[in-house]
Tab-separated table of C-alpha atoms and ligand atoms in Angstrom:
chain	number	residue	atom	x	y	z
A	210	UNK	CA	46.474	-49.121	-62.151
A	211	UNK	CA	43.660	-47.866	-59.940
A	212	UNK	CA	41.455	-45.348	-61.748
A	213	UNK	CA	40.702	-42.140	-59.878
A	214	UNK	CA	37.095	-40.963	-60.267
A	215	UNK	CA	36.287	-37.423	-59.175
A	216	UNK	CA	33.248	-37.986	-56.941
A	217	UNK	CA	30.379	-35.635	-57.923
A	218	UNK	CA	33.230	-33.970	-59.810
A	219	UNK	CA	35.980	-32.547	-57.670
A	220	UNK	CA	33.450	-32.105	-54.858
A	221	UNK	CA	36.009	-31.390	-52.142
A	222	UNK	CA	37.146	-28.199	-53.858
A	223	UNK	CA	34.263	-27.213	-56.194
A	224	UNK	CA	30.440	-27.240	-56.024
A	225	UNK	CA	29.359	-30.887	-56.315
A	226	UNK	CA	27.713	-32.168	-59.500
A	227	UNK	CA	28.257	-28.901	-61.419
A	228	UNK	CA	30.211	-28.183	-64.597
A	229	UNK	CA	32.786	-26.341	-62.464
A	230	UNK	CA	33.561	-29.533	-60.539
A	231	UNK	CA	33.720	-31.672	-63.706
A	232	UNK	CA	36.018	-29.175	-65.465
A	233	UNK	CA	38.268	-29.239	-62.397
A	234	UNK	CA	38.459	-33.047	-62.684
A	235	UNK	CA	39.889	-32.636	-66.190
A	236	UNK	CA	42.328	-29.967	-65.015
A	237	UNK	CA	43.797	-32.301	-62.385
A	238	UNK	CA	43.798	-35.183	-64.893
A	239	UNK	CA	41.443	-37.470	-63.024
A	240	UNK	CA	40.736	-40.675	-64.961
A	241	UNK	CA	37.000	-40.285	-64.559
A	242	UNK	CA	34.062	-38.481	-63.036
A	243	UNK	CA	31.139	-39.789	-61.012
A	244	UNK	CA	27.792	-37.992	-61.138
A	245	UNK	CA	24.261	-38.632	-59.855
A	246	UNK	CA	21.167	-38.410	-62.051
A	247	UNK	CA	17.432	-37.962	-61.463
A	248	UNK	CA	14.448	-36.809	-63.538
A	249	UNK	CA	12.765	-33.408	-63.464
A	250	UNK	CA	8.949	-33.273	-63.501
A	251	UNK	CA	9.041	-32.725	-67.271
A	252	UNK	CA	11.352	-35.688	-67.864
A	253	UNK	CA	14.796	-34.073	-68.218
A	254	UNK	CA	17.716	-36.120	-66.829
A	255	UNK	CA	19.390	-33.773	-64.333
A	256	UNK	CA	22.629	-34.077	-62.372
A	257	UNK	CA	22.038	-33.767	-58.626
A	258	UNK	CA	22.664	-36.000	-55.614
A	259	UNK	CA	19.788	-35.523	-53.161
A	260	UNK	CA	16.126	-36.158	-53.940
A	261	UNK	CA	15.411	-32.578	-52.846
A	262	UNK	CA	17.268	-29.399	-53.840
A	263	UNK	CA	17.402	-28.223	-50.193
A	264	UNK	CA	20.994	-29.085	-49.248
A	265	UNK	CA	22.872	-28.205	-52.412
A	266	UNK	CA	20.975	-25.201	-53.824
A	267	UNK	CA	19.315	-21.961	-52.772
A	268	UNK	CA	15.864	-23.478	-53.401
A	269	UNK	CA	13.577	-25.961	-51.660
A	270	UNK	CA	11.495	-28.863	-52.943
A	271	UNK	CA	11.644	-32.253	-54.595
A	272	UNK	CA	13.684	-32.591	-57.787
A	273	UNK	CA	10.962	-34.744	-59.358
A	274	UNK	CA	8.279	-32.125	-58.691
A	275	UNK	CA	10.097	-29.247	-60.402
A	276	UNK	CA	10.402	-28.582	-64.123
A	277	UNK	CA	13.843	-28.328	-65.688
A	278	UNK	CA	13.235	-24.597	-66.159
A	279	UNK	CA	12.579	-24.200	-62.434
A	280	UNK	CA	15.598	-26.311	-61.464
A	281	UNK	CA	17.847	-24.410	-63.858
A	282	UNK	CA	17.188	-21.104	-62.048
A	283	UNK	CA	18.660	-22.452	-58.799
A	284	UNK	CA	22.246	-21.894	-57.707
A	285	UNK	CA	23.848	-25.277	-56.985
A	286	UNK	CA	26.870	-23.554	-55.485
A	287	UNK	CA	26.080	-23.479	-51.770
A	288	UNK	CA	29.631	-23.870	-50.506
A	289	UNK	CA	32.367	-22.354	-52.684
A	290	UNK	CA	31.271	-18.754	-53.140
A	291	UNK	CA	34.327	-17.859	-55.247
A	292	UNK	CA	32.841	-19.832	-58.177
A	293	UNK	CA	29.659	-17.744	-58.311
A	294	UNK	CA	26.434	-19.019	-59.860
A	295	UNK	CA	26.587	-22.699	-60.863
A	296	UNK	CA	23.381	-24.171	-62.293
A	297	UNK	CA	22.231	-27.792	-61.959
A	298	UNK	CA	23.481	-29.353	-65.217
A	299	UNK	CA	21.403	-31.603	-67.426
A	300	UNK	CA	23.021	-34.937	-68.249
A	301	UNK	CA	22.915	-33.875	-71.894
A	302	UNK	CA	25.086	-30.849	-71.128
A	303	UNK	CA	27.651	-32.944	-69.244
A	304	UNK	CA	27.851	-35.640	-71.921
A	305	UNK	CA	28.077	-33.131	-74.768
A	306	UNK	CA	31.063	-31.605	-72.966
A	307	UNK	CA	32.559	-34.972	-71.938
A	308	UNK	CA	32.687	-36.323	-75.502
A	309	UNK	CA	35.639	-33.981	-76.084
A	310	UNK	CA	37.534	-35.337	-73.072
A	311	UNK	CA	38.955	-38.801	-72.412
A	312	UNK	CA	37.147	-39.168	-69.087
A	313	UNK	CA	35.553	-42.376	-67.886
A	314	UNK	CA	32.030	-41.504	-66.756
A	315	UNK	CA	30.232	-43.212	-63.882
A	316	UNK	CA	26.557	-42.307	-64.041
A	317	UNK	CA	24.863	-43.184	-60.763
A	318	UNK	CA	21.101	-43.529	-61.161
A	319	UNK	CA	19.596	-42.052	-57.967
A	320	UNK	CA	16.358	-43.987	-58.079
A	321	UNK	CA	16.607	-46.015	-54.899
A	322	UNK	CA	14.345	-43.744	-52.798
A	323	UNK	CA	12.215	-41.994	-55.432
A	324	UNK	CA	11.250	-44.057	-58.507
A	325	UNK	CA	11.654	-42.186	-61.812
A	326	UNK	CA	9.758	-43.580	-64.769
A	327	UNK	CA	12.055	-44.413	-67.713
A	328	UNK	CA	15.155	-42.895	-66.100
A	329	UNK	CA	17.152	-45.857	-67.460
A	330	UNK	CA	15.901	-45.505	-71.064
A	331	UNK	CA	16.390	-41.737	-71.100
A	332	UNK	CA	19.904	-42.003	-69.678
A	333	UNK	CA	20.884	-44.716	-72.168
A	334	UNK	CA	19.506	-42.659	-75.074
A	335	UNK	CA	21.809	-39.760	-74.125
A	336	UNK	CA	24.884	-41.970	-73.648
A	337	UNK	CA	24.327	-43.518	-77.069
A	338	UNK	CA	23.576	-40.175	-78.728
A	339	UNK	CA	27.048	-38.942	-77.742
A	340	UNK	CA	28.772	-42.256	-78.571
A	341	UNK	CA	29.992	-42.721	-74.998
A	342	UNK	CA	28.878	-46.316	-74.296
A	343	UNK	CA	32.439	-47.653	-74.042
A	344	UNK	CA	33.449	-44.990	-71.496
A	345	UNK	CA	30.348	-45.150	-69.305
A	346	UNK	CA	29.603	-47.255	-66.231
A	347	UNK	CA	26.086	-47.223	-64.800
A	348	UNK	CA	25.712	-47.771	-61.066
A	349	UNK	CA	22.906	-47.650	-58.528
A	350	UNK	CA	21.834	-48.722	-55.066
A	351	UNK	CA	18.689	-49.828	-56.965
A	352	UNK	CA	19.833	-53.137	-58.394
A	353	UNK	CA	16.586	-53.751	-60.308
A	354	UNK	CA	17.454	-50.605	-62.190
A	355	UNK	CA	20.856	-52.075	-63.077
A	356	UNK	CA	19.120	-55.187	-64.426
A	357	UNK	CA	16.901	-52.893	-66.517
A	358	UNK	CA	19.922	-50.987	-67.860
A	359	UNK	CA	21.646	-54.231	-68.796
A	360	UNK	CA	18.540	-55.458	-70.596
A	361	UNK	CA	18.153	-52.206	-72.553
A	362	UNK	CA	21.877	-51.705	-73.296
A	363	UNK	CA	23.863	-54.930	-72.748
A	364	UNK	CA	27.084	-53.290	-74.001
A	365	UNK	CA	27.190	-50.686	-71.231
A	366	UNK	CA	28.866	-51.824	-67.999
A	367	UNK	CA	26.697	-51.939	-64.880
A	368	UNK	CA	27.908	-51.839	-61.275
A	369	UNK	CA	26.204	-52.602	-57.960
A	370	UNK	CA	26.465	-50.015	-55.211
A	371	UNK	CA	26.016	-51.240	-51.656
A	372	UNK	CA	26.703	-50.291	-48.036
A	373	UNK	CA	26.788	-53.570	-46.069
A	374	UNK	CA	29.243	-56.440	-46.123
A	375	UNK	CA	27.604	-59.006	-48.419
A	376	UNK	CA	28.036	-62.767	-48.551
A	377	UNK	CA	29.604	-63.809	-51.878
A	378	UNK	CA	28.418	-60.708	-53.779
A	379	UNK	CA	29.949	-62.180	-56.969
A	380	UNK	CA	27.135	-64.751	-57.202
A	381	UNK	CA	24.576	-61.948	-56.977
A	382	UNK	CA	26.495	-59.725	-59.400
A	383	UNK	CA	26.737	-62.545	-61.927
A	384	UNK	CA	22.989	-63.153	-61.662
A	385	UNK	CA	22.448	-59.487	-62.558
A	386	UNK	CA	25.182	-59.575	-65.232
A	387	UNK	CA	26.912	-56.673	-63.491
A	388	UNK	CA	30.624	-56.347	-64.172
A	389	UNK	CA	31.629	-54.330	-61.121
A	390	UNK	CA	31.050	-53.942	-57.390
A	391	UNK	CA	30.997	-50.424	-55.913
A	392	UNK	CA	31.104	-51.121	-52.148
A	393	UNK	CA	31.216	-48.786	-49.174
A	394	UNK	CA	34.939	-48.784	-48.373
A	395	UNK	CA	34.888	-50.216	-44.799
A	396	UNK	CA	33.592	-53.523	-46.243
A	397	UNK	CA	36.702	-53.868	-48.440
A	398	UNK	CA	39.882	-55.741	-47.531
A	399	UNK	CA	42.636	-57.468	-49.482
A	400	UNK	CA	40.994	-60.899	-49.521
A	401	UNK	CA	37.708	-59.413	-50.722
A	402	UNK	CA	39.443	-57.682	-53.637
A	403	UNK	CA	41.265	-60.893	-54.557
A	404	UNK	CA	38.059	-62.936	-54.426
A	405	UNK	CA	36.154	-60.392	-56.529
A	406	UNK	CA	38.958	-60.373	-59.103
A	407	UNK	CA	39.026	-64.185	-59.145
A	408	UNK	CA	35.337	-63.962	-60.056
A	409	UNK	CA	36.128	-61.477	-62.862
A	410	UNK	CA	34.541	-58.496	-61.152
A	411	UNK	CA	35.964	-54.991	-60.934
A	412	UNK	CA	36.049	-53.316	-57.491
A	413	UNK	CA	35.652	-49.561	-57.008
A	414	UNK	CA	35.060	-48.515	-53.376
A	415	UNK	CA	33.545	-45.178	-52.313
A	416	UNK	CA	34.270	-42.526	-50.980
A	417	UNK	CA	38.012	-42.422	-50.320
A	418	UNK	CA	39.115	-39.019	-49.053
A	419	UNK	CA	41.833	-39.677	-46.472
A	420	UNK	CA	45.470	-40.208	-47.454
A	421	UNK	CA	45.764	-43.478	-45.479
A	422	UNK	CA	42.616	-44.879	-47.081
A	423	UNK	CA	43.923	-43.968	-50.526
A	424	UNK	CA	47.234	-45.722	-49.882
A	425	UNK	CA	45.416	-48.808	-48.600
A	426	UNK	CA	43.142	-49.001	-51.631
A	427	UNK	CA	46.072	-48.568	-54.045
A	428	UNK	CA	47.903	-51.360	-52.196
A	429	UNK	CA	44.841	-53.624	-52.543
A	430	UNK	CA	44.933	-52.867	-56.290
A	431	UNK	CA	41.272	-51.953	-56.487
A	432	UNK	CA	40.189	-50.985	-60.003
A	433	UNK	CA	38.940	-47.539	-59.104
A	434	UNK	CA	38.234	-45.207	-56.209
A	435	UNK	CA	35.711	-42.414	-55.877
A	436	UNK	CA	37.178	-39.386	-54.164
A	437	UNK	CA	36.208	-35.758	-53.526
A	438	UNK	CA	39.916	-34.914	-53.830
A	439	UNK	CA	41.171	-36.275	-57.167
A	440	UNK	CA	44.271	-34.065	-57.258
A	441	UNK	CA	45.430	-35.370	-53.862
A	442	UNK	CA	44.660	-38.962	-54.940
A	443	UNK	CA	46.692	-38.501	-58.136
A	444	UNK	CA	49.723	-37.293	-56.148
A	445	UNK	CA	49.473	-40.193	-53.706
A	446	UNK	CA	49.041	-42.720	-56.516
A	447	UNK	CA	52.137	-41.347	-58.244
A	448	UNK	CA	54.215	-41.729	-55.073
A	449	UNK	CA	52.812	-45.221	-54.413
A	450	UNK	CA	53.732	-46.377	-57.940
A	451	UNK	CA	57.307	-45.090	-57.698
B	723	G3P	O1	29.016	-43.886	-56.621
B	723	G3P	C1	29.720	-43.779	-55.439
B	723	G3P	C2	29.025	-42.858	-54.474
B	723	G3P	O2	28.664	-41.709	-55.163
B	723	G3P	C3	27.793	-43.480	-53.847
B	723	G3P	O3	27.275	-42.717	-52.810
B	723	G3P	O4	25.738	-41.086	-51.807
B	723	G3P	O5	27.900	-40.309	-52.764
B	723	G3P	O6	26.063	-41.048	-54.263
B	723	G3P	P1	26.733	-41.217	-52.929
B	724	MG	MG1	26.971	-40.893	-56.209
């Protein structure tokens, strides 16, 4: 069965990458959540997508140039006013909460544009502190970072994120000891999924928001999808399975 991951939480209905959007993912019984992590200036692993706070909060500036205290004062709810003030969570806060759920957790390391020193080690330390290694998948567009994660924590699954159609990505994934491919969905078709599976790789395309795309991905039997609308995806999956 295809796992449904709430992308940045339930980002289509709640403020992305906030506790409100992760709690909503549990309410709609998503199988997992996806979240993006970066480092504050004082080394706290924080959950936010862009390298600046400009788009998603009421502040301005680079995430990596602000202290956690400064980041915490910002309102990360720029879109869904009915949910009021929603701070940028720390990864610690999310994992502490998630240990009491059964969610799968995809932690995307957002270190492909801005390098963050020891982001991998700090993230792994938190995952292990809360005993979540078996439920966590690390992913990144920075594949060196995935190699680093695998070296530091070989028991935690790593996945390669990518945008373009790649030639035999299984050879590359095997070289990096990654267990999953997280491709941009237009690069995915039935034969690709079959080939990836034949090479013992999981396939989880992003970001699948339209009903037709969801149906197609369920028909391909991909292992997971990332969607901003997990409730809708759950309903469509139920109908598809019937
Ligand atoms: O991990 C899947 C997806 O989140 C990758 O793209 O830009 O939404 O982080 P983005
Ligand atoms: Mg992401």
